[in-house]
């Protein structure tokens, strides 16, 4: 199980398939989609805000630093062209000295620190400084906005059971089950699960096509989600899975795509997580162990490190 | 009734149970969940944003102060290493003097105040100061963002009647009722209630298991919520409570979990509140008193200090 | 019609009733609720964020100025106690001079302007200044956050027809209609109307009680809302209004409460507006005039200044 | 296909109609509405926040610069009235010099740079500066808030197939289809399409009226939207389009309005896009080509540059 926060950071830690498969999984175990879109020019598919929100923290800070240096260099060129002596910089200590002190003055203006020892003393330098102060406020507004936007971005840390199981249900039916729990301490309300089963079926032209089917759940929504939820799809005659054997599911490279949504009380909005179980991550003939107990003081307690535990069961 | 704002601050002020109970309540009267999750490593369940949004105001300001001091100390070490004389600090007044003035200079740079009497005068101190100004803007962006995020966080102040009641309904039925009102002056729209009844039932293996049942409401949603809402669940043959006596509810340690949602006009988003009534907070054979009157000027008036008032009634 | 933005600013500009009425209207024509809640202590019903977001702009700026002055005065007392000479202020020009310059220095530090002529020169003044700079950033974060929060707050400018009408529908039915249009230039999607009819009915104990009924609409939701929407409730035998005469509606002081919701493309969220028609604002036997025309260039055009226009019609 | 971001920027790039039409399209190909609202005074329909969020970037920066200059000029007048010598400006270098340096000082105060060489030295200039620093923080809060609000505004880049098609469905039915794909790299969940068909029909009074009809979709919502979605409306006897020939659709100037909504994972909220197909953009008797393939490594791949490709098909 992996923490679903930044799609670009997480490696797929799913189990390697025991079978030689013709297709890769559609949703990786970190929740990202494993689909390649071609035919869109790089420029058209690029969105600056998406990019800056999604990149890793190290890349973000590197870009911020680079941008900080570059924008200061641009203004430094302006100050240098206007004459560094008009900033009160000694020009007889060499070009490098004048350039560097112009650079430092630029940074002091851009960030509005404004120490003042070096300061604009003629109209041109004053005009550049006036502009730079305004530009600095705008630029840092975006940078700091992005920083806080990244920091306060809704994230989830949903634990999914390592395996999904097919278990016995009532007299002569089976059920597809998995478990989900919230590893964070935040409260979640109105949790909702949607499962899309998918497998390969023959197409009209002799090739294979991946088909998608909605699986109806016993409970698709639960009001409160304080502990662990054992999600249950009863495989009755309404289910697309009815009558399918495990061999068929393997041969057809079945994959069960899961979308989890809930209202997170701290982010004060709906959050979501995605996951999937491949056919070789589904255990046939098992039963999840009970993990909610009532302790000595009468308080409900759930052992999340055992949420994947199952025992073999007769079918 | 308690103000539901910060789960960590509010003590459970609910009435102590008249009965010896085997289980604790699931939702405390302040709306927080009374469930313990074990098996997740501290690091995995920790989310910095959640933590900083949820801690008490005193703890937040203490952390902010601590962080402010520490980050200044770090930069002070850099300035001291670069030589405090390059900041214009007199070095012949002792190490403490040089260190403290470097510290003060660091704070002036980090906060971008930049008085300027003490100021960087060689390349190294200038580079550190340039970096510190940038870092300061970023750091304060997060701190001030969190401050405003905490301040503007959607909160509710829902008053629930001290007791829920079971009252007579129509000829031969009963109804489970409680009252809810908005103690704040904000307008609420599309208010929605969900009630989950829960009690202990015997499990297959001889132990007891807590079961959960959705209670269908006469009105689950109301469009406008300007005064008080008497929430009503009719105990007909479709209700999970049908046929249950008060003794059974006590013995099975029944608890009625309530989720309230509404759109708050000032926060311009959906807010929620949670509450619960334990079996010993439910009064059998009562009727809520009328509290909405029309005053002399024809204006509707509701006395919220009497919203919990009930009178005994024949069943 | 009034602009629904800040409930506290708008006066009720509704038509005065032609009848002596026993009750006031529930929703004023500016969308605010006309209900008085008693029994909650002032402190408990007060929420600082709600208050600061909802007060008028003039009151907000006055409070901001007051707070700015007060917080500076507090720090001025500290600087004065530490000795204004340690800020470089001449103490031989009198107490007022020293106090005022300490005040100005405090403002320069709080706002991080930090001119530097007056600056802290001993440990105590430096410590106070260091704290004040940090406090200033935090305080201004909240103030500026509130300012932008108020400025960017979702508002609507929905125009409602002056009157609602009861018009002929099909062979032998009538319909309750009114019109709504968006006076702003923003795009709205998924617009939704809910109408709650209410009137006085006799209660069990001889008094009168105001009852509320949901009116089912021909179309409760429309996908696109670019022009004007004539909202239509058909008074068939399922309607609570079926069989009611205009005299009954007047005698029972009927009021039709309206909640409008839509997704606003610029605020990128759902916005809402509230309105109501009292029995004496409903015209019986009328028909709204057609106001959507197609101009010479083939473009749809709607004359919103005629949206309230109706003509008498046979019933 | 155009990028739907700022309605004022995008030109309608739709195909010019092959037919002489009596009406213009309702939704332009960039998603904006082609309706003119008259009768609202300019002042009443104006909303400052909408305006500042929606104008082009160049216009925004121009306004920001203008406002920056003007507010500085206002304060400059105050400083000049108070006497520029009290800012430490040499008054014997001429009025222009004094005025300009007052202006630069104003900018340094407004932006809180506060170099300090020029600084307030008497009470009046100090009071003005104290006010200006506070005003500056407020003003820049709004400016920078707007800047980041514009930058982080939810946008979509949905590609729609150039044409919609009417294709054969099952034995003796047809279906109305078009394709939509997300050109951005963000993940989208719970995508939803609504189609409103509209065409001219004769009205009671002899003129023509544009009528609107909801088209029921085979799938109105899909849980995951990683690649391309072929939206499908089956023209059975429940469809408003049942029995309509292409000639009728042309004569009645049919237009198919499309609203797309989905949850965008990066903006962490619902986004939407609008589009429309005019009768002459609908191809009768075609079939979309297959564009999702599974590459050599087993990964799903979709060629979005071919999403509009269709081949003629027998009907």
PDB file of N, CA and C in Angstrom, chain A residues 7 22-24 33-40 44-46 49-50 54 105 109 112-116 119-120 123 126 130 138 141 145-146 194 205 207 209 259 261 269 272 274, chain D residues 3 68 100 104 107 111-115 117 144 147-148 152 157 159 182-184 187 189-190 223-224 227 263-268 290 294 297-305:
ATOM      1  N   UNK A   7       1.184  11.995  -7.644  1.00  0.00           N
ATOM      2  CA  UNK A   7       1.263  10.875  -8.579  1.00  0.00           C
ATOM      3  C   UNK A   7       2.661  10.671  -9.165  1.00  0.00           C
ATOM      4  N   UNK A  22      -1.027  -9.964 -21.324  1.00  0.00           N
ATOM      5  CA  UNK A  22      -1.006  -9.269 -22.608  1.00  0.00           C
ATOM      6  C   UNK A  22      -1.197  -7.765 -22.406  1.00  0.00           C
ATOM      7  N   UNK A  23      -1.840  -7.415 -21.275  1.00  0.00           N
ATOM      8  CA  UNK A  23      -2.094  -5.989 -21.029  1.00  0.00           C
ATOM      9  C   UNK A  23      -1.541  -5.582 -19.668  1.00  0.00           C
ATOM     10  N   UNK A  24      -1.178  -4.321 -19.544  1.00  0.00           N
ATOM     11  CA  UNK A  24      -0.768  -3.778 -18.242  1.00  0.00           C
ATOM     12  C   UNK A  24      -2.017  -3.357 -17.469  1.00  0.00           C
ATOM     13  N   UNK A  33      -3.297   6.767 -13.309  1.00  0.00           N
ATOM     14  CA  UNK A  33      -3.742   6.030 -14.491  1.00  0.00           C
ATOM     15  C   UNK A  33      -2.545   5.617 -15.339  1.00  0.00           C
ATOM     16  N   UNK A  34      -2.614   4.400 -15.874  1.00  0.00           N
ATOM     17  CA  UNK A  34      -1.533   3.853 -16.654  1.00  0.00           C
ATOM     18  C   UNK A  34      -1.923   3.854 -18.138  1.00  0.00           C
ATOM     19  N   UNK A  35      -2.242   5.061 -18.631  1.00  0.00           N
ATOM     20  CA  UNK A  35      -2.693   5.191 -20.010  1.00  0.00           C
ATOM     21  C   UNK A  35      -1.842   6.248 -20.687  1.00  0.00           C
ATOM     22  N   UNK A  36      -1.471   6.002 -21.920  1.00  0.00           N
ATOM     23  CA  UNK A  36      -0.661   6.988 -22.640  1.00  0.00           C
ATOM     24  C   UNK A  36      -1.514   7.702 -23.677  1.00  0.00           C
ATOM     25  N   UNK A  37      -1.538   9.012 -23.594  1.00  0.00           N
ATOM     26  CA  UNK A  37      -2.278   9.788 -24.579  1.00  0.00           C
ATOM     27  C   UNK A  37      -1.282  10.358 -25.596  1.00  0.00           C
ATOM     28  N   UNK A  38      -1.494  10.075 -26.872  1.00  0.00           N
ATOM     29  CA  UNK A  38      -0.602  10.631 -27.888  1.00  0.00           C
ATOM     30  C   UNK A  38      -1.391  11.575 -28.780  1.00  0.00           C
ATOM     31  N   UNK A  39      -0.672  12.351 -29.530  1.00  0.00           N
ATOM     32  CA  UNK A  39      -1.315  13.175 -30.546  1.00  0.00           C
ATOM     33  C   UNK A  39      -1.628  14.586 -30.091  1.00  0.00           C
ATOM     34  N   UNK A  40      -1.340  14.909 -28.823  1.00  0.00           N
ATOM     35  CA  UNK A  40      -1.542  16.294 -28.404  1.00  0.00           C
ATOM     36  C   UNK A  40      -0.167  16.964 -28.338  1.00  0.00           C
ATOM     37  N   UNK A  44       0.006  22.204 -25.996  1.00  0.00           N
ATOM     38  CA  UNK A  44      -1.432  22.245 -25.783  1.00  0.00           C
ATOM     39  C   UNK A  44      -1.830  21.488 -24.518  1.00  0.00           C
ATOM     40  N   UNK A  45      -1.083  20.439 -24.177  1.00  0.00           N
ATOM     41  CA  UNK A  45      -1.454  19.648 -23.004  1.00  0.00           C
ATOM     42  C   UNK A  45      -0.828  20.206 -21.739  1.00  0.00           C
ATOM     43  N   UNK A  46      -0.053  21.262 -21.863  1.00  0.00           N
ATOM     44  CA  UNK A  46       0.639  21.804 -20.689  1.00  0.00           C
ATOM     45  C   UNK A  46      -0.214  22.862 -20.002  1.00  0.00           C
ATOM     46  N   UNK A  49      -0.317  25.883 -14.006  1.00  0.00           N
ATOM     47  CA  UNK A  49      -0.785  25.682 -12.621  1.00  0.00           C
ATOM     48  C   UNK A  49      -0.733  24.208 -12.245  1.00  0.00           C
ATOM     49  N   UNK A  50      -1.265  23.322 -13.113  1.00  0.00           N
ATOM     50  CA  UNK A  50      -1.203  21.870 -12.876  1.00  0.00           C
ATOM     51  C   UNK A  50       0.235  21.442 -12.607  1.00  0.00           C
ATOM     52  N   UNK A  54       1.769  19.934  -9.094  1.00  0.00           N
ATOM     53  CA  UNK A  54       1.998  18.490  -9.068  1.00  0.00           C
ATOM     54  C   UNK A  54       3.443  18.043  -8.949  1.00  0.00           C
ATOM     55  N   UNK A 105      21.157  44.457  -4.256  1.00  0.00           N
ATOM     56  CA  UNK A 105      20.160  45.512  -4.106  1.00  0.00           C
ATOM     57  C   UNK A 105      18.853  45.105  -4.765  1.00  0.00           C
ATOM     58  N   UNK A 109      15.148  44.748  -2.995  1.00  0.00           N
ATOM     59  CA  UNK A 109      13.975  45.480  -3.459  1.00  0.00           C
ATOM     60  C   UNK A 109      12.866  44.514  -3.825  1.00  0.00           C
ATOM     61  N   UNK A 112      11.231  43.300  -0.904  1.00  0.00           N
ATOM     62  CA  UNK A 112      10.821  44.463  -0.100  1.00  0.00           C
ATOM     63  C   UNK A 112      11.513  44.551   1.253  1.00  0.00           C
ATOM     64  N   UNK A 113      12.681  43.883   1.385  1.00  0.00           N
ATOM     65  CA  UNK A 113      13.450  44.032   2.614  1.00  0.00           C
ATOM     66  C   UNK A 113      13.939  45.475   2.740  1.00  0.00           C
ATOM     67  N   UNK A 114      14.558  45.968   1.651  1.00  0.00           N
ATOM     68  CA  UNK A 114      14.939  47.378   1.569  1.00  0.00           C
ATOM     69  C   UNK A 114      15.828  47.881   2.694  1.00  0.00           C
ATOM     70  N   UNK A 115      17.012  47.279   2.855  1.00  0.00           N
ATOM     71  CA  UNK A 115      17.897  47.727   3.925  1.00  0.00           C
ATOM     72  C   UNK A 115      18.176  49.216   3.839  1.00  0.00           C
ATOM     73  N   UNK A 116      18.593  49.680   2.652  1.00  0.00           N
ATOM     74  CA  UNK A 116      18.739  51.107   2.485  1.00  0.00           C
ATOM     75  C   UNK A 116      20.143  51.637   2.367  1.00  0.00           C
ATOM     76  N   UNK A 119      20.879  52.376  -2.109  1.00  0.00           N
ATOM     77  CA  UNK A 119      19.522  52.817  -2.415  1.00  0.00           C
ATOM     78  C   UNK A 119      19.509  53.704  -3.660  1.00  0.00           C
ATOM     79  N   UNK A 120      18.374  53.789  -4.328  1.00  0.00           N
ATOM     80  CA  UNK A 120      18.331  54.530  -5.604  1.00  0.00           C
ATOM     81  C   UNK A 120      18.448  56.032  -5.368  1.00  0.00           C
ATOM     82  N   UNK A 123      16.662  59.409 -10.877  1.00  0.00           N
ATOM     83  CA  UNK A 123      15.318  59.065 -11.363  1.00  0.00           C
ATOM     84  C   UNK A 123      15.250  57.671 -11.955  1.00  0.00           C
ATOM     85  N   UNK A 126      15.457  54.975  -9.449  1.00  0.00           N
ATOM     86  CA  UNK A 126      14.238  55.030  -8.651  1.00  0.00           C
ATOM     87  C   UNK A 126      13.057  54.415  -9.394  1.00  0.00           C
ATOM     88  N   UNK A 130      11.031  51.293  -8.167  1.00  0.00           N
ATOM     89  CA  UNK A 130       9.584  51.386  -7.959  1.00  0.00           C
ATOM     90  C   UNK A 130       8.869  50.245  -8.667  1.00  0.00           C
ATOM     91  N   UNK A 138       3.950  41.036  -6.689  1.00  0.00           N
ATOM     92  CA  UNK A 138       3.128  40.179  -7.546  1.00  0.00           C
ATOM     93  C   UNK A 138       3.740  38.790  -7.687  1.00  0.00           C
ATOM     94  N   UNK A 141       3.554  36.804  -4.655  1.00  0.00           N
ATOM     95  CA  UNK A 141       2.172  36.388  -4.402  1.00  0.00           C
ATOM     96  C   UNK A 141       1.918  35.046  -5.064  1.00  0.00           C
ATOM     97  N   UNK A 145       1.558  31.735  -2.998  1.00  0.00           N
ATOM     98  CA  UNK A 145       0.244  31.125  -3.196  1.00  0.00           C
ATOM     99  C   UNK A 145       0.386  29.680  -3.601  1.00  0.00           C
ATOM    100  N   UNK A 146       1.293  29.421  -4.529  1.00  0.00           N
ATOM    101  CA  UNK A 146       1.541  28.044  -4.962  1.00  0.00           C
ATOM    102  C   UNK A 146       2.075  27.214  -3.813  1.00  0.00           C
ATOM    103  N   UNK A 194     -17.030   3.237  -5.624  1.00  0.00           N
ATOM    104  CA  UNK A 194     -17.515   2.752  -6.918  1.00  0.00           C
ATOM    105  C   UNK A 194     -16.487   1.753  -7.443  1.00  0.00           C
ATOM    106  N   UNK A 205     -13.782  -7.519 -34.796  1.00  0.00           N
ATOM    107  CA  UNK A 205     -12.778  -7.710 -35.837  1.00  0.00           C
ATOM    108  C   UNK A 205     -11.693  -8.703 -35.443  1.00  0.00           C
ATOM    109  N   UNK A 207      -9.842  -8.930 -32.836  1.00  0.00           N
ATOM    110  CA  UNK A 207      -8.906  -8.536 -31.764  1.00  0.00           C
ATOM    111  C   UNK A 207      -9.637  -8.597 -30.420  1.00  0.00           C
ATOM    112  N   UNK A 209     -10.878  -6.474 -26.942  1.00  0.00           N
ATOM    113  CA  UNK A 209     -11.209  -5.141 -26.464  1.00  0.00           C
ATOM    114  C   UNK A 209     -11.436  -5.225 -24.967  1.00  0.00           C
ATOM    115  N   UNK A 259     -12.847   3.594  -7.099  1.00  0.00           N
ATOM    116  CA  UNK A 259     -12.823   5.019  -6.790  1.00  0.00           C
ATOM    117  C   UNK A 259     -13.458   5.210  -5.425  1.00  0.00           C
ATOM    118  N   UNK A 261     -14.522   8.048  -2.528  1.00  0.00           N
ATOM    119  CA  UNK A 261     -14.730   9.472  -2.263  1.00  0.00           C
ATOM    120  C   UNK A 261     -15.272   9.638  -0.860  1.00  0.00           C
ATOM    121  N   UNK A 269     -13.733  19.535   2.372  1.00  0.00           N
ATOM    122  CA  UNK A 269     -14.226  19.254   1.025  1.00  0.00           C
ATOM    123  C   UNK A 269     -14.104  17.767   0.722  1.00  0.00           C
ATOM    124  N   UNK A 272     -10.641  12.160  -2.725  1.00  0.00           N
ATOM    125  CA  UNK A 272     -10.827  10.877  -3.381  1.00  0.00           C
ATOM    126  C   UNK A 272      -9.524  10.095  -3.432  1.00  0.00           C
ATOM    127  N   UNK A 274      -7.861   6.411  -5.567  1.00  0.00           N
ATOM    128  CA  UNK A 274      -8.106   5.390  -6.582  1.00  0.00           C
ATOM    129  C   UNK A 274      -7.198   4.196  -6.305  1.00  0.00           C
TER     130      UNK A 274
ATOM    131  N   UNK D   3      -9.284  26.130 -26.897  1.00  0.00           N
ATOM    132  CA  UNK D   3      -9.030  25.953 -25.468  1.00  0.00           C
ATOM    133  C   UNK D   3     -10.012  26.829 -24.706  1.00  0.00           C
ATOM    134  N   UNK D  68      -1.491  51.404  -9.497  1.00  0.00           N
ATOM    135  CA  UNK D  68      -0.262  51.598  -8.714  1.00  0.00           C
ATOM    136  C   UNK D  68       0.208  53.046  -8.846  1.00  0.00           C
ATOM    137  N   UNK D 100       8.966  64.278  -7.706  1.00  0.00           N
ATOM    138  CA  UNK D 100       9.353  62.945  -8.126  1.00  0.00           C
ATOM    139  C   UNK D 100       9.887  62.131  -6.946  1.00  0.00           C
ATOM    140  N   UNK D 104       8.588  58.638  -5.422  1.00  0.00           N
ATOM    141  CA  UNK D 104       9.380  57.432  -5.187  1.00  0.00           C
ATOM    142  C   UNK D 104       9.275  57.005  -3.721  1.00  0.00           C
ATOM    143  N   UNK D 107       6.045  55.196  -3.232  1.00  0.00           N
ATOM    144  CA  UNK D 107       6.091  53.825  -3.724  1.00  0.00           C
ATOM    145  C   UNK D 107       6.845  52.924  -2.745  1.00  0.00           C
ATOM    146  N   UNK D 111       4.753  49.836  -0.952  1.00  0.00           N
ATOM    147  CA  UNK D 111       5.167  48.449  -1.137  1.00  0.00           C
ATOM    148  C   UNK D 111       5.912  47.909   0.081  1.00  0.00           C
ATOM    149  N   UNK D 112       6.067  48.747   1.093  1.00  0.00           N
ATOM    150  CA  UNK D 112       6.796  48.422   2.336  1.00  0.00           C
ATOM    151  C   UNK D 112       8.270  48.089   2.133  1.00  0.00           C
ATOM    152  N   UNK D 113       8.846  48.543   1.006  1.00  0.00           N
ATOM    153  CA  UNK D 113      10.282  48.355   0.811  1.00  0.00           C
ATOM    154  C   UNK D 113      11.041  49.179   1.844  1.00  0.00           C
ATOM    155  N   UNK D 114      10.670  50.489   1.938  1.00  0.00           N
ATOM    156  CA  UNK D 114      11.197  51.344   2.980  1.00  0.00           C
ATOM    157  C   UNK D 114      12.707  51.456   3.043  1.00  0.00           C
ATOM    158  N   UNK D 115      13.330  51.928   1.952  1.00  0.00           N
ATOM    159  CA  UNK D 115      14.788  52.040   1.949  1.00  0.00           C
ATOM    160  C   UNK D 115      15.281  52.869   3.124  1.00  0.00           C
ATOM    161  N   UNK D 117      16.499  56.213   3.079  1.00  0.00           N
ATOM    162  CA  UNK D 117      17.306  57.416   2.867  1.00  0.00           C
ATOM    163  C   UNK D 117      16.362  58.611   2.907  1.00  0.00           C
ATOM    164  N   UNK D 144      -2.723  41.063  -5.258  1.00  0.00           N
ATOM    165  CA  UNK D 144      -2.040  39.768  -5.334  1.00  0.00           C
ATOM    166  C   UNK D 144      -3.025  38.623  -5.192  1.00  0.00           C
ATOM    167  N   UNK D 147      -4.405  38.225  -8.531  1.00  0.00           N
ATOM    168  CA  UNK D 147      -3.403  37.629  -9.404  1.00  0.00           C
ATOM    169  C   UNK D 147      -3.381  36.122  -9.214  1.00  0.00           C
ATOM    170  N   UNK D 148      -3.315  35.683  -7.952  1.00  0.00           N
ATOM    171  CA  UNK D 148      -3.278  34.254  -7.715  1.00  0.00           C
ATOM    172  C   UNK D 148      -4.624  33.608  -8.020  1.00  0.00           C
ATOM    173  N   UNK D 152      -4.860  30.513 -10.509  1.00  0.00           N
ATOM    174  CA  UNK D 152      -5.276  29.196 -10.011  1.00  0.00           C
ATOM    175  C   UNK D 152      -6.712  28.876 -10.368  1.00  0.00           C
ATOM    176  N   UNK D 157      -9.313  21.887 -20.709  1.00  0.00           N
ATOM    177  CA  UNK D 157      -8.856  21.912 -22.097  1.00  0.00           C
ATOM    178  C   UNK D 157      -9.449  20.663 -22.751  1.00  0.00           C
ATOM    179  N   UNK D 159     -11.037  18.500 -25.593  1.00  0.00           N
ATOM    180  CA  UNK D 159     -11.098  18.400 -27.041  1.00  0.00           C
ATOM    181  C   UNK D 159     -12.413  17.723 -27.395  1.00  0.00           C
ATOM    182  N   UNK D 182      -9.745  14.708 -22.649  1.00  0.00           N
ATOM    183  CA  UNK D 182      -9.085  15.709 -21.820  1.00  0.00           C
ATOM    184  C   UNK D 182      -7.670  15.914 -22.341  1.00  0.00           C
ATOM    185  N   UNK D 183      -7.388  17.094 -22.888  1.00  0.00           N
ATOM    186  CA  UNK D 183      -6.058  17.331 -23.441  1.00  0.00           C
ATOM    187  C   UNK D 183      -5.018  17.615 -22.358  1.00  0.00           C
ATOM    188  N   UNK D 184      -5.461  17.984 -21.168  1.00  0.00           N
ATOM    189  CA  UNK D 184      -4.521  18.206 -20.066  1.00  0.00           C
ATOM    190  C   UNK D 184      -4.082  16.881 -19.479  1.00  0.00           C
ATOM    191  N   UNK D 187      -5.890  14.274 -13.821  1.00  0.00           N
ATOM    192  CA  UNK D 187      -6.843  13.173 -13.752  1.00  0.00           C
ATOM    193  C   UNK D 187      -8.245  13.725 -13.526  1.00  0.00           C
ATOM    194  N   UNK D 189     -12.362  12.654 -12.643  1.00  0.00           N
ATOM    195  CA  UNK D 189     -13.236  11.608 -12.126  1.00  0.00           C
ATOM    196  C   UNK D 189     -14.684  12.031 -12.268  1.00  0.00           C
ATOM    197  N   UNK D 190     -15.602  11.054 -12.243  1.00  0.00           N
ATOM    198  CA  UNK D 190     -17.032  11.361 -12.275  1.00  0.00           C
ATOM    199  C   UNK D 190     -17.377  12.357 -13.370  1.00  0.00           C
ATOM    200  N   UNK D 223     -17.198   6.961 -14.329  1.00  0.00           N
ATOM    201  CA  UNK D 223     -16.436   7.126 -13.094  1.00  0.00           C
ATOM    202  C   UNK D 223     -15.023   7.636 -13.386  1.00  0.00           C
ATOM    203  N   UNK D 224     -14.356   6.957 -14.292  1.00  0.00           N
ATOM    204  CA  UNK D 224     -12.992   7.349 -14.642  1.00  0.00           C
ATOM    205  C   UNK D 224     -12.964   7.869 -16.074  1.00  0.00           C
ATOM    206  N   UNK D 227      -9.059   8.458 -20.889  1.00  0.00           N
ATOM    207  CA  UNK D 227      -8.697   8.522 -22.297  1.00  0.00           C
ATOM    208  C   UNK D 227      -9.717   9.343 -23.101  1.00  0.00           C
ATOM    209  N   UNK D 263     -14.768  16.052 -12.004  1.00  0.00           N
ATOM    210  CA  UNK D 263     -13.973  16.459 -10.853  1.00  0.00           C
ATOM    211  C   UNK D 263     -12.506  16.426 -11.273  1.00  0.00           C
ATOM    212  N   UNK D 264     -11.837  17.554 -11.166  1.00  0.00           N
ATOM    213  CA  UNK D 264     -10.423  17.630 -11.548  1.00  0.00           C
ATOM    214  C   UNK D 264      -9.559  17.468 -10.308  1.00  0.00           C
ATOM    215  N   UNK D 265      -8.645  16.523 -10.378  1.00  0.00           N
ATOM    216  CA  UNK D 265      -7.876  16.155  -9.196  1.00  0.00           C
ATOM    217  C   UNK D 265      -6.908  17.238  -8.739  1.00  0.00           C
ATOM    218  N   UNK D 266      -6.410  18.079  -9.648  1.00  0.00           N
ATOM    219  CA  UNK D 266      -5.433  19.098  -9.272  1.00  0.00           C
ATOM    220  C   UNK D 266      -6.131  20.329  -8.696  1.00  0.00           C
ATOM    221  N   UNK D 267      -7.204  20.770  -9.333  1.00  0.00           N
ATOM    222  CA  UNK D 267      -7.974  21.889  -8.779  1.00  0.00           C
ATOM    223  C   UNK D 267      -8.801  21.435  -7.585  1.00  0.00           C
ATOM    224  N   UNK D 268      -8.911  20.106  -7.411  1.00  0.00           N
ATOM    225  CA  UNK D 268      -9.676  19.538  -6.297  1.00  0.00           C
ATOM    226  C   UNK D 268     -11.087  20.089  -6.267  1.00  0.00           C
ATOM    227  N   UNK D 290     -11.645   3.444 -34.471  1.00  0.00           N
ATOM    228  CA  UNK D 290     -11.130   3.004 -33.178  1.00  0.00           C
ATOM    229  C   UNK D 290      -9.786   3.658 -32.922  1.00  0.00           C
ATOM    230  N   UNK D 294      -3.731  -1.225 -27.711  1.00  0.00           N
ATOM    231  CA  UNK D 294      -2.832  -1.703 -26.653  1.00  0.00           C
ATOM    232  C   UNK D 294      -1.471  -1.893 -27.296  1.00  0.00           C
ATOM    233  N   UNK D 297       3.993  -3.125 -25.131  1.00  0.00           N
ATOM    234  CA  UNK D 297       4.260  -3.434 -23.719  1.00  0.00           C
ATOM    235  C   UNK D 297       2.972  -3.727 -22.962  1.00  0.00           C
ATOM    236  N   UNK D 298       1.826  -3.716 -23.656  1.00  0.00           N
ATOM    237  CA  UNK D 298       0.567  -4.021 -22.986  1.00  0.00           C
ATOM    238  C   UNK D 298      -0.127  -2.812 -22.400  1.00  0.00           C
ATOM    239  N   UNK D 299       0.418  -1.654 -22.662  1.00  0.00           N
ATOM    240  CA  UNK D 299      -0.154  -0.438 -22.085  1.00  0.00           C
ATOM    241  C   UNK D 299      -1.216   0.111 -23.036  1.00  0.00           C
ATOM    242  N   UNK D 300      -2.307   0.622 -22.453  1.00  0.00           N
ATOM    243  CA  UNK D 300      -3.341   1.248 -23.273  1.00  0.00           C
ATOM    244  C   UNK D 300      -2.816   2.567 -23.812  1.00  0.00           C
ATOM    245  N   UNK D 301      -3.117   2.834 -25.066  1.00  0.00           N
ATOM    246  CA  UNK D 301      -2.641   4.066 -25.696  1.00  0.00           C
ATOM    247  C   UNK D 301      -3.762   4.618 -26.564  1.00  0.00           C
ATOM    248  N   UNK D 302      -3.979   5.932 -26.475  1.00  0.00           N
ATOM    249  CA  UNK D 302      -5.044   6.534 -27.269  1.00  0.00           C
ATOM    250  C   UNK D 302      -4.473   7.689 -28.087  1.00  0.00           C
ATOM    251  N   UNK D 303      -4.783   7.680 -29.403  1.00  0.00           N
ATOM    252  CA  UNK D 303      -4.235   8.690 -30.313  1.00  0.00           C
ATOM    253  C   UNK D 303      -5.234   9.833 -30.455  1.00  0.00           C
ATOM    254  N   UNK D 304      -5.064  10.888 -29.640  1.00  0.00           N
ATOM    255  CA  UNK D 304      -6.063  11.949 -29.599  1.00  0.00           C
ATOM    256  C   UNK D 304      -6.094  12.806 -30.859  1.00  0.00           C
ATOM    257  N   UNK D 305      -5.037  12.748 -31.673  1.00  0.00           N
ATOM    258  CA  UNK D 305      -5.062  13.527 -32.913  1.00  0.00           C
ATOM    259  C   UNK D 305      -5.971  12.878 -33.953  1.00  0.00           C
TER     260      UNK D 305
END
